[in-house]
Short mmCIF file of C-alpha atoms in Angstrom, two decimals:
data_model
loop_
_atom_site.label_atom_id
_atom_site.label_comp_id
_atom_site.label_asym_id
_atom_site.label_seq_id
_atom_site.Cartn_x
_atom_site.Cartn_y
_atom_site.Cartn_z
CA UNK Q 1 9.88 -32.07 -7.01
CA UNK Q 2 6.40 -30.55 -7.94
CA UNK Q 3 6.20 -26.86 -5.87
CA UNK Q 4 2.19 -27.21 -5.53
CA UNK Q 5 1.11 -29.59 -2.59
CA UNK Q 6 -2.70 -29.78 -2.85
CA UNK Q 7 -4.82 -31.31 -0.34
CA UNK Q 8 -7.03 -34.06 -1.46
CA UNK Q 9 -9.80 -33.78 1.00
CA UNK Q 10 -10.70 -30.21 0.31
CA UNK Q 11 -10.78 -30.98 -3.79
CA UNK Q 12 -13.09 -32.98 -5.62
CA UNK Q 13 -10.38 -33.74 -7.81
CA UNK Q 14 -7.41 -32.52 -9.66
CA UNK Q 15 -4.05 -33.40 -11.70
CA UNK Q 16 -0.94 -33.53 -11.71
CA UNK Q 17 1.06 -32.79 -15.55
CA UNK Q 18 4.63 -33.56 -15.53
CA UNK Q 19 8.05 -34.82 -16.93
CA UNK Q 20 9.45 -37.74 -15.63
CA UNK Q 21 13.45 -36.12 -15.51
CA UNK Q 22 14.82 -37.85 -12.99
CA UNK Q 23 16.32 -41.01 -12.13
CA UNK Q 24 14.88 -43.59 -10.12
CA UNK Q 25 15.97 -46.01 -8.32
CA UNK Q 26 15.52 -48.67 -10.27
CA UNK Q 27 17.45 -46.90 -12.98
CA UNK Q 28 13.93 -45.65 -14.52
CA UNK Q 29 12.92 -41.94 -15.87
CA UNK Q 30 10.83 -40.90 -12.52
CA UNK Q 31 9.43 -37.61 -10.66
CA UNK Q 32 7.94 -37.36 -7.58
CA UNK Q 33 4.76 -35.08 -6.41
CA UNK Q 34 3.62 -35.09 -3.02
CA UNK Q 35 -0.15 -33.76 -2.06
CA UNK Q 36 -1.79 -34.40 1.64
CA UNK Q 37 -4.79 -35.75 3.25
CA UNK Q 38 -6.76 -33.96 5.88
CA UNK Q 39 -9.42 -35.57 5.91
CA UNK Q 40 -9.70 -39.98 6.27
CA UNK Q 41 -11.18 -40.58 3.08
CA UNK Q 42 -11.31 -43.09 -0.34
CA UNK Q 43 -9.22 -41.86 -3.40
CA UNK Q 44 -8.88 -42.99 -7.19
CA UNK Q 45 -5.60 -42.66 -8.71
CA UNK Q 46 -5.53 -42.61 -12.93
CA UNK Q 47 -2.41 -42.80 -14.69
CA UNK Q 48 -3.64 -41.70 -18.44
CA UNK Q 49 -0.14 -42.45 -19.95
CA UNK Q 50 0.69 -45.67 -21.53
CA UNK Q 51 3.77 -47.88 -20.35
CA UNK Q 52 4.25 -45.48 -17.14
CA UNK Q 53 4.14 -46.51 -13.79
CA UNK Q 54 2.65 -45.15 -10.31
CA UNK Q 55 3.10 -46.22 -6.77
CA UNK Q 56 1.59 -43.62 -3.74
CA UNK Q 57 3.53 -43.92 -0.44
CA UNK Q 58 3.20 -42.95 2.42
CA UNK Q 59 5.47 -40.64 5.29
CA UNK Q 60 6.93 -44.44 6.01
CA UNK Q 61 7.50 -45.24 2.61
CA UNK Q 62 4.76 -47.67 2.62
CA UNK Q 63 3.29 -48.46 -0.61
CA UNK Q 64 -0.75 -47.94 -0.45
CA UNK Q 65 -1.75 -48.04 -3.86
CA UNK Q 66 -0.16 -48.68 -7.64
CA UNK Q 67 -0.91 -49.47 -11.13
CA UNK Q 68 0.87 -50.52 -14.17
CA UNK Q 69 -0.75 -48.47 -17.74
CA UNK Q 70 0.86 -50.59 -20.34
CA UNK Q 71 -1.82 -50.24 -23.70
CA UNK Q 72 -4.12 -48.37 -22.12
CA UNK Q 73 -4.75 -46.22 -18.69
CA UNK Q 74 -4.86 -47.63 -15.14
CA UNK Q 75 -6.21 -46.93 -11.87
CA UNK Q 76 -6.28 -47.67 -8.64
CA UNK Q 77 -7.61 -46.74 -5.27
CA UNK Q 78 -6.56 -46.39 -1.36
CA UNK Q 79 -8.36 -45.51 2.13
CA UNK Q 80 -6.14 -42.80 3.24
CA UNK Q 81 -5.51 -41.11 6.45
CA UNK Q 82 -4.79 -37.57 7.70
CA UNK Q 83 -0.83 -37.05 6.58
CA UNK Q 84 1.77 -36.23 3.63
CA UNK Q 85 1.83 -38.96 0.45
CA UNK Q 86 4.31 -39.12 -2.14
CA UNK Q 87 3.30 -39.85 -6.33
CA UNK Q 88 5.91 -42.06 -7.91
CA UNK Q 89 5.48 -41.66 -11.41
CA UNK Q 90 7.96 -43.75 -13.67
CA UNK Q 91 8.66 -45.13 -17.21
CA UNK Q 92 7.98 -49.03 -17.68
CA UNK Q 93 10.86 -48.85 -20.20
CA UNK Q 94 14.45 -47.87 -19.60
CA UNK Q 95 16.17 -45.18 -21.33
CA UNK Q 96 12.67 -43.25 -22.07
CA UNK Q 97 13.48 -40.23 -20.58
CA UNK Q 98 11.61 -36.89 -20.26
CA UNK Q 99 8.91 -37.94 -21.18
CA UNK Q 100 5.35 -36.06 -20.27
CA UNK Q 101 2.42 -38.12 -17.83
CA UNK Q 102 -0.99 -36.78 -16.41
CA UNK Q 103 -2.00 -38.70 -13.18
CA UNK Q 104 -5.68 -37.73 -12.09
CA UNK Q 105 -6.65 -38.01 -8.52
CA UNK Q 106 -10.39 -37.65 -7.79
CA UNK Q 107 -12.40 -38.42 -4.38
CA UNK Q 108 -13.69 -42.09 -4.45
CA UNK Q 109 -17.15 -41.54 -2.66
CA UNK Q 110 -18.52 -44.19 -0.45
CA UNK Q 111 -22.24 -44.98 -1.32
CA UNK Q 112 -24.56 -46.71 1.35
CA UNK Q 113 -27.44 -48.63 0.15
CA UNK Q 114 -30.00 -49.41 2.49
CA UNK Q 115 -34.02 -50.43 1.70
CA UNK Q 116 -34.73 -46.81 1.25
CA UNK Q 117 -32.49 -46.42 -1.45
CA UNK Q 118 -29.02 -44.54 -2.00
CA UNK Q 119 -27.85 -41.81 -3.72
CA UNK Q 120 -24.63 -39.77 -5.03
CA UNK Q 121 -23.36 -36.95 -6.77
CA UNK Q 122 -20.28 -36.94 -8.88
CA UNK Q 123 -18.65 -34.35 -11.73
CA UNK Q 124 -18.65 -34.93 -15.55
CA UNK Q 125 -15.24 -33.07 -16.82
CA UNK Q 126 -13.78 -32.92 -20.75
CA UNK Q 127 -11.32 -35.43 -21.04
CA UNK Q 128 -8.64 -36.06 -23.60
CA UNK Q 129 -5.62 -38.15 -25.09
CA UNK Q 130 -5.87 -41.59 -23.57
CA UNK Q 131 -8.54 -40.96 -20.51
CA UNK Q 132 -11.33 -43.10 -21.13
CA UNK Q 133 -13.24 -40.41 -18.63
CA UNK Q 134 -14.21 -43.90 -16.35
CA UNK Q 135 -15.28 -43.04 -12.69
CA UNK Q 136 -15.49 -45.21 -9.84
CA UNK Q 137 -17.07 -45.31 -6.37
CA UNK Q 138 -17.62 -47.92 -3.86
CA UNK Q 139 -21.25 -49.04 -3.31
CA UNK Q 140 -21.97 -51.04 0.15
CA UNK Q 141 -25.51 -52.44 -0.01
CA UNK Q 142 -26.52 -52.87 3.28
CA UNK Q 143 -29.88 -53.84 2.94
CA UNK Q 144 -30.40 -55.90 -0.17
CA UNK Q 145 -33.93 -55.71 -2.45
CA UNK Q 146 -35.19 -54.62 -5.79
CA UNK Q 147 -33.94 -50.83 -7.14
CA UNK Q 148 -34.32 -48.64 -10.13
CA UNK Q 149 -31.68 -45.78 -11.04
CA UNK Q 150 -31.86 -42.43 -11.96
CA UNK Q 151 -29.00 -41.12 -13.56
CA UNK Q 152 -29.53 -37.01 -13.85
CA UNK Q 153 -26.60 -36.68 -16.50
CA UNK Q 154 -27.63 -37.97 -20.40
CA UNK Q 155 -25.56 -40.13 -22.49
CA UNK Q 156 -23.67 -42.02 -19.75
CA UNK Q 157 -23.86 -45.67 -18.96
CA UNK Q 158 -22.76 -47.18 -15.46
CA UNK Q 159 -22.50 -50.42 -13.74
CA UNK Q 160 -22.65 -52.28 -10.56
CA UNK Q 161 -19.74 -54.47 -10.34
CA UNK Q 162 -19.18 -57.13 -7.65
CA UNK Q 163 -15.62 -58.20 -5.89
CA UNK Q 164 -15.54 -61.38 -8.26
CA UNK Q 165 -15.60 -58.74 -11.92
CA UNK Q 166 -19.54 -60.04 -12.63
CA UNK Q 167 -21.76 -57.02 -13.10
CA UNK Q 168 -24.58 -57.47 -10.74
CA UNK Q 169 -26.62 -54.55 -12.44
CA UNK Q 170 -26.10 -52.15 -15.35
CA UNK Q 171 -27.90 -49.02 -17.50
CA UNK Q 172 -27.63 -45.60 -19.03
CA UNK Q 173 -29.55 -42.95 -20.21
CA UNK Q 174 -27.99 -42.63 -24.02
CA UNK Q 175 -31.92 -42.04 -24.99
CA UNK Q 176 -32.63 -38.65 -23.24
CA UNK Q 177 -36.41 -38.81 -24.40
CA UNK Q 178 -36.27 -41.46 -21.67
CA UNK Q 179 -35.37 -40.22 -18.58
CA UNK Q 180 -38.20 -37.99 -17.70
CA UNK Q 181 -40.14 -41.38 -17.67
CA UNK Q 182 -42.25 -42.85 -14.79
CA UNK Q 183 -40.35 -44.55 -12.68
CA UNK Q 184 -42.04 -47.62 -12.39
CA UNK Q 185 -41.47 -48.41 -15.83
CA UNK Q 186 -37.72 -47.86 -15.87
CA UNK Q 187 -35.58 -51.58 -15.83
CA UNK Q 188 -35.31 -53.14 -12.34
CA UNK Q 189 -32.81 -54.87 -10.87
CA UNK Q 190 -32.22 -56.68 -8.03
CA UNK Q 191 -28.73 -56.90 -5.97
CA UNK Q 192 -27.81 -58.78 -2.44
CA UNK Q 193 -25.71 -57.15 0.49
CA UNK Q 194 -22.25 -56.68 -0.36
CA UNK Q 195 -19.34 -54.25 -1.51
CA UNK Q 196 -19.42 -53.71 -4.69
CA UNK Q 197 -18.14 -50.63 -7.30
CA UNK Q 198 -19.97 -48.39 -8.82
CA UNK Q 199 -18.13 -47.66 -12.22
CA UNK Q 200 -19.78 -44.31 -14.51
CA UNK Q 201 -18.98 -43.24 -18.00
CA UNK Q 202 -19.88 -39.69 -18.77
CA UNK Q 203 -19.76 -38.40 -21.79
CA UNK Q 204 -16.28 -36.90 -22.96
CA UNK Q 205 -17.38 -33.80 -24.90
CA UNK Q 206 -18.84 -32.10 -22.07
CA UNK Q 207 -18.29 -28.48 -21.63
CA UNK Q 208 -16.30 -27.69 -18.42
CA UNK Q 209 -17.73 -29.49 -15.16
CA UNK Q 210 -20.88 -30.62 -15.27
CA UNK Q 211 -22.49 -31.73 -12.03
CA UNK Q 212 -24.66 -35.07 -11.95
CA UNK Q 213 -26.75 -36.89 -9.38
CA UNK Q 214 -27.55 -40.69 -9.31
CA UNK Q 215 -30.32 -41.79 -7.00
CA UNK Q 216 -31.10 -45.71 -6.92
CA UNK Q 217 -35.07 -45.68 -5.53
CA UNK Q 218 -36.22 -48.72 -4.02
CA UNK Q 219 -39.41 -50.64 -6.55
CA UNK Q 220 -42.19 -51.23 -4.10
CA UNK Q 221 -45.22 -49.97 -6.00
CA UNK Q 222 -47.02 -51.65 -8.92
CA UNK Q 223 -47.87 -50.50 -12.17
CA UNK Q 224 -51.61 -48.59 -11.87
CA UNK Q 225 -52.59 -51.03 -14.78
CA UNK Q 226 -51.56 -54.19 -12.35
CA UNK Q 227 -53.92 -55.73 -10.85
CA UNK Q 228 -53.90 -56.65 -6.98
CA UNK Q 229 -54.10 -60.15 -6.08
CA UNK Q 230 -56.93 -61.14 -4.15
CA UNK Q 231 -56.40 -62.17 -0.16
CA UNK Q 232 -58.32 -65.64 0.52
CA UNK Q 233 -59.90 -63.96 2.82
CA UNK Q 234 -61.51 -61.47 0.58
CA UNK Q 235 -62.77 -64.12 -1.75
CA UNK Q 236 -64.55 -65.98 0.82
CA UNK Q 237 -66.36 -63.19 1.95
CA UNK Q 238 -67.50 -62.01 -1.66
CA UNK Q 239 -68.47 -65.39 -2.73
CA UNK Q 240 -70.54 -65.33 0.24
CA UNK Q 241 -71.62 -61.83 -0.22
CA UNK Q 242 -72.72 -62.98 -3.99
CA UNK Q 243 -74.85 -65.84 -2.51
CA UNK Q 244 -76.96 -64.27 -0.25
CA UNK Q 245 -77.56 -61.50 -3.17
CA UNK Q 246 -78.87 -64.77 -5.06
CA UNK Q 247 -80.53 -66.29 -2.23
CA UNK Q 248 -82.62 -62.88 -1.48
CA UNK Q 249 -83.29 -62.43 -5.35
CA UNK Q 250 -84.86 -65.89 -5.35
CA UNK Q 251 -87.05 -65.71 -2.10
CA UNK Q 252 -88.44 -62.08 -3.85
CA UNK Q 253 -89.32 -64.11 -6.84
CA UNK Q 254 -91.15 -66.64 -5.20
CA UNK Q 255 -93.12 -64.66 -3.30
CA UNK Q 256 -94.58 -62.61 -6.24
CA UNK Q 257 -95.53 -65.30 -7.66
CA UNK Q 258 -97.11 -67.46 -5.11
CA UNK Q 259 -99.28 -64.81 -3.67
CA UNK Q 260 -103.27 -65.62 -4.39
CA UNK Q 261 -106.46 -66.05 -2.66
CA UNK Q 262 -106.77 -69.60 -3.12
CA UNK Q 263 -103.57 -70.55 -2.05
CA UNK Q 264 -103.43 -72.36 1.26
CA UNK Q 265 -101.37 -71.04 4.31
CA UNK Q 266 -98.10 -73.13 5.04
CA UNK Q 267 -98.16 -75.13 8.32
CA UNK Q 268 -95.44 -75.94 10.35
CA UNK Q 269 -95.35 -79.45 11.55
CA UNK Q 270 -93.96 -79.90 15.04
CA UNK Q 271 -92.43 -83.56 15.14
CA UNK Q 272 -92.32 -85.25 18.47
#
């Protein structure tokens, strides 16, 4: 058993590094590590070593999350309430003993998106080995619409994935020169209400820990070069005003050419 018992609620992330040197109930080489949760929240659990399984169990030995890494890293997530939990790390192949592992535990943010937009704050860290550096968060779209994403971290990719596994929106900041461009000129995406997974892939070669922010802003304004569509009533009034100006100009022209001493006064005939 590990000696340090971290509190997942007070840390953005932490790692368990150890060796599977105990015999598990299924005969596989296993290790056990404990952590606590002081405030309800959602967490990610990622095993970075291939052919390694993880299970997260609560005080009643109930499995709340599990993942199996085969040829690449694997992850799982769970909403946890206050209490003590145990991470069970075991080798997928029996007979493989005393093998090192790295289990990463991170906070999984629950982002709320309204008609006014939404935002999240994260931390990019340098990764090593088989860790692809993928970060996952929950995105709850309460009010859908058309949005523009603004990521503050360069050389980063992101995607919004639905429960059906389809990508609803994606983007990147692989060209840092475009990060400061006008928000109205950035590509926008439309999204409907529902729960999605926000996947962020920061660069792997960051120095230490680098905080970043991602904002979703509603696209409600038009580009200054766009022409505003004329309302029907405005068109009627504009055309009427134009006709009145034309008539007034024609009357003024007739008055100027017909004013002579021999001209006969205009007589009004009354019809009885």
